[in-house]
Tab-separated table of N, CA and C in Angstrom:
chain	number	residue	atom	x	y	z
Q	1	UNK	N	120.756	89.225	121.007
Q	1	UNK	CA	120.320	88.034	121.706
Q	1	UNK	C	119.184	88.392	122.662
Q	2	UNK	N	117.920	87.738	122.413
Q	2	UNK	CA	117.205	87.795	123.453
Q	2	UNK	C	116.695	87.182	124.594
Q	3	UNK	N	116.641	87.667	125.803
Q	3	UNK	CA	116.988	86.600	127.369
Q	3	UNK	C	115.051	86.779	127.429
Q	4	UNK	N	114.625	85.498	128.386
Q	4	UNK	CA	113.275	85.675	128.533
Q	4	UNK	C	113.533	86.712	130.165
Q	5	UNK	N	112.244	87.212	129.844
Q	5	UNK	CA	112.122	87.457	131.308
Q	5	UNK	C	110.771	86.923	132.025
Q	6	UNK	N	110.936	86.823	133.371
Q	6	UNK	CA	109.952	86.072	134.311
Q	6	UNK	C	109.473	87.073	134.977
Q	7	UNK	N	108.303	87.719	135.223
Q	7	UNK	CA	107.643	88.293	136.029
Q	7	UNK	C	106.655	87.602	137.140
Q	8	UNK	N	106.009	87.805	137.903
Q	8	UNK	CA	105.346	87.689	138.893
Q	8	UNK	C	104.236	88.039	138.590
Q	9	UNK	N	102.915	87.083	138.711
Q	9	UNK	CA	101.679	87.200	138.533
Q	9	UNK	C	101.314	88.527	138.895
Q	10	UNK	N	101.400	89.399	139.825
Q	10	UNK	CA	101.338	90.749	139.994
Q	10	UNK	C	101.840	91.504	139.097
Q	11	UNK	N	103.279	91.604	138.741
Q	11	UNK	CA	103.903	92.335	137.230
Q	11	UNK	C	103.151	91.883	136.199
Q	12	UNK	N	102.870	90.358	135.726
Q	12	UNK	CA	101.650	90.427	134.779
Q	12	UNK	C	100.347	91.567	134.718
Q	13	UNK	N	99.820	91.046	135.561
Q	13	UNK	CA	98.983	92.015	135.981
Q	13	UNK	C	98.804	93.386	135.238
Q	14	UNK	N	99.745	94.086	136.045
Q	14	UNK	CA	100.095	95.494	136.519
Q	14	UNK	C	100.149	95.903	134.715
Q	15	UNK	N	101.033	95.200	133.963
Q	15	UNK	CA	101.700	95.349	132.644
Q	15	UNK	C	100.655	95.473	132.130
Q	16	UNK	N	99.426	94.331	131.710
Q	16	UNK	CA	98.536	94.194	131.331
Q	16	UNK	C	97.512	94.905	131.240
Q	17	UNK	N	97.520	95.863	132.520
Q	17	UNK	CA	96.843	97.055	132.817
Q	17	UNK	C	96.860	98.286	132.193
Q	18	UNK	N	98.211	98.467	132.043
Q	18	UNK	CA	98.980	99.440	131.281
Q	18	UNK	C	99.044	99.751	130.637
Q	19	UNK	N	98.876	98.284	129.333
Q	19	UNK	CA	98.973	97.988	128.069
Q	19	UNK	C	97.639	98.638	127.868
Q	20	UNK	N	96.227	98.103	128.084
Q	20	UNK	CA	95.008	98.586	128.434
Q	20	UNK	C	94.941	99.932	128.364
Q	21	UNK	N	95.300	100.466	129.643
Q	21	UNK	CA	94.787	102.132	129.721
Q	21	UNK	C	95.641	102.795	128.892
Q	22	UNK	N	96.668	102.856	128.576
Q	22	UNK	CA	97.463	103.143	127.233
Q	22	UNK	C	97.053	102.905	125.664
Q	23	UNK	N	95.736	101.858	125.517
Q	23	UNK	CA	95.268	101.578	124.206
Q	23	UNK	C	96.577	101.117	123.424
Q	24	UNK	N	97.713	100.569	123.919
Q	24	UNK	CA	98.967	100.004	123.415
Q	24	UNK	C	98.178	98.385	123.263
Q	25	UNK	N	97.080	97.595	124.015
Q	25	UNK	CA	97.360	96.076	123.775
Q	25	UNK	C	96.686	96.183	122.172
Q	26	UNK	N	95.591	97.064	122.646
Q	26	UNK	CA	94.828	97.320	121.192
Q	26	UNK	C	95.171	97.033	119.784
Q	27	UNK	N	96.382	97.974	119.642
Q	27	UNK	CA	97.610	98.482	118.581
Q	27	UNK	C	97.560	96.994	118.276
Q	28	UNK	N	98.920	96.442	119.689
Q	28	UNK	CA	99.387	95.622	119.006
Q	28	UNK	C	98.828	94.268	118.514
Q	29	UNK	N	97.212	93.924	119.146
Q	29	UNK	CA	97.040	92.877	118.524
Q	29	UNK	C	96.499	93.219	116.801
Q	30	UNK	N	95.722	94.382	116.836
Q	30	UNK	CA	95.686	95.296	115.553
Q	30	UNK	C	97.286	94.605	114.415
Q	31	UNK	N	97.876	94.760	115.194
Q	31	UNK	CA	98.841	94.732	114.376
Q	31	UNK	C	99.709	93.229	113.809
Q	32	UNK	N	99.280	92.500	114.906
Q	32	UNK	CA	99.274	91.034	114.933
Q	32	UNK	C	98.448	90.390	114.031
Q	33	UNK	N	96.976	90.331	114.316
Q	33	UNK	CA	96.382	90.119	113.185
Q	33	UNK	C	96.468	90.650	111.112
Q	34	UNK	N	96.867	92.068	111.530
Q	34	UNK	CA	97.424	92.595	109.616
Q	34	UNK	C	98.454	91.572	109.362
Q	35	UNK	N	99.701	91.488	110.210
Q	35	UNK	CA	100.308	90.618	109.951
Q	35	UNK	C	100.002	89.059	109.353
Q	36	UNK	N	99.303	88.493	110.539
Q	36	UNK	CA	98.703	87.304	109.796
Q	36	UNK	C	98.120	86.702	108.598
Q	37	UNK	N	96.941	88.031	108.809
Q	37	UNK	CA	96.724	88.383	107.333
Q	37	UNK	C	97.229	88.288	106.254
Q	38	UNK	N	97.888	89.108	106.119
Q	38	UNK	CA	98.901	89.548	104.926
Q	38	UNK	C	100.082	88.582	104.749
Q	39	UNK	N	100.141	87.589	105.310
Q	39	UNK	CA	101.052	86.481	105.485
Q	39	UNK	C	102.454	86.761	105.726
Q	40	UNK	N	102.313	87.672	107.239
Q	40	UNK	CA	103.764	88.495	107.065
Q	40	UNK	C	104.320	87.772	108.414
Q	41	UNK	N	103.461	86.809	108.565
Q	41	UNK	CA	103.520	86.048	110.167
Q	41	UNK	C	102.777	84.789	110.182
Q	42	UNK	N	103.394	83.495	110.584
Q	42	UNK	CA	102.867	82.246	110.745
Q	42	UNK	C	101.867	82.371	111.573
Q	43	UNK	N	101.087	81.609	112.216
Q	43	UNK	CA	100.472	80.715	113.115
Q	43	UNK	C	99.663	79.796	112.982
Q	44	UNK	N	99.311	79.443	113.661
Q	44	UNK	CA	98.225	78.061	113.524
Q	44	UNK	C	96.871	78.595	113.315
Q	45	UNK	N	95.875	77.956	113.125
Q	45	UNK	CA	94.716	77.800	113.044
Q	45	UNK	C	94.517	78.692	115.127
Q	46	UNK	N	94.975	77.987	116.060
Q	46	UNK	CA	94.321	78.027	117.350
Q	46	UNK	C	94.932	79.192	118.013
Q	47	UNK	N	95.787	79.619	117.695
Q	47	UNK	CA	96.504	80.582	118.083
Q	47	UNK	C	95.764	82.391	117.308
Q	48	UNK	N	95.443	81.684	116.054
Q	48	UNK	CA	94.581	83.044	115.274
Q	48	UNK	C	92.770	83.096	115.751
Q	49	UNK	N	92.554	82.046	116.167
Q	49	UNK	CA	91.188	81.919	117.076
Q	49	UNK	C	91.613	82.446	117.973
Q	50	UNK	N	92.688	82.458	118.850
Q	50	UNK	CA	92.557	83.033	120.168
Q	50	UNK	C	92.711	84.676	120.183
Q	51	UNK	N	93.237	85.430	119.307
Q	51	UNK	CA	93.608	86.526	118.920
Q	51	UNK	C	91.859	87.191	118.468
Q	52	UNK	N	91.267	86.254	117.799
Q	52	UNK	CA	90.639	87.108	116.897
Q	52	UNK	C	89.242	87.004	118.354
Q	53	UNK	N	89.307	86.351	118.981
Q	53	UNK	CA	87.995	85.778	120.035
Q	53	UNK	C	87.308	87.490	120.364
């Protein structure tokens, strides 16, 4: 089961940063898009514009 979690515009942040200097956000949108691609994952039209921007 998965619970959301709520962070704080600062923990955004900070995460986001992380993701960054780690070359981890990279990966995973890398990996988001193959998916799409390859039709291994839905989305819309606006949601794959925003990924690919």
């Amino acid at each position: 089961m998965q619970r959301e979690v709520v962070l704080t515009k600062e923990e955004e942040s900070l995460l986001l940063d992380i993701l960054f200097q780690q070359n981890y956000a990279s990966e995973i949108l890398a990996v988001e898009l193959t998916d799409i691609e390859n039709g291994l994952k839905q989305t819309d039209v606006m949601q794959y514009k925003k990924i690919t921007r």
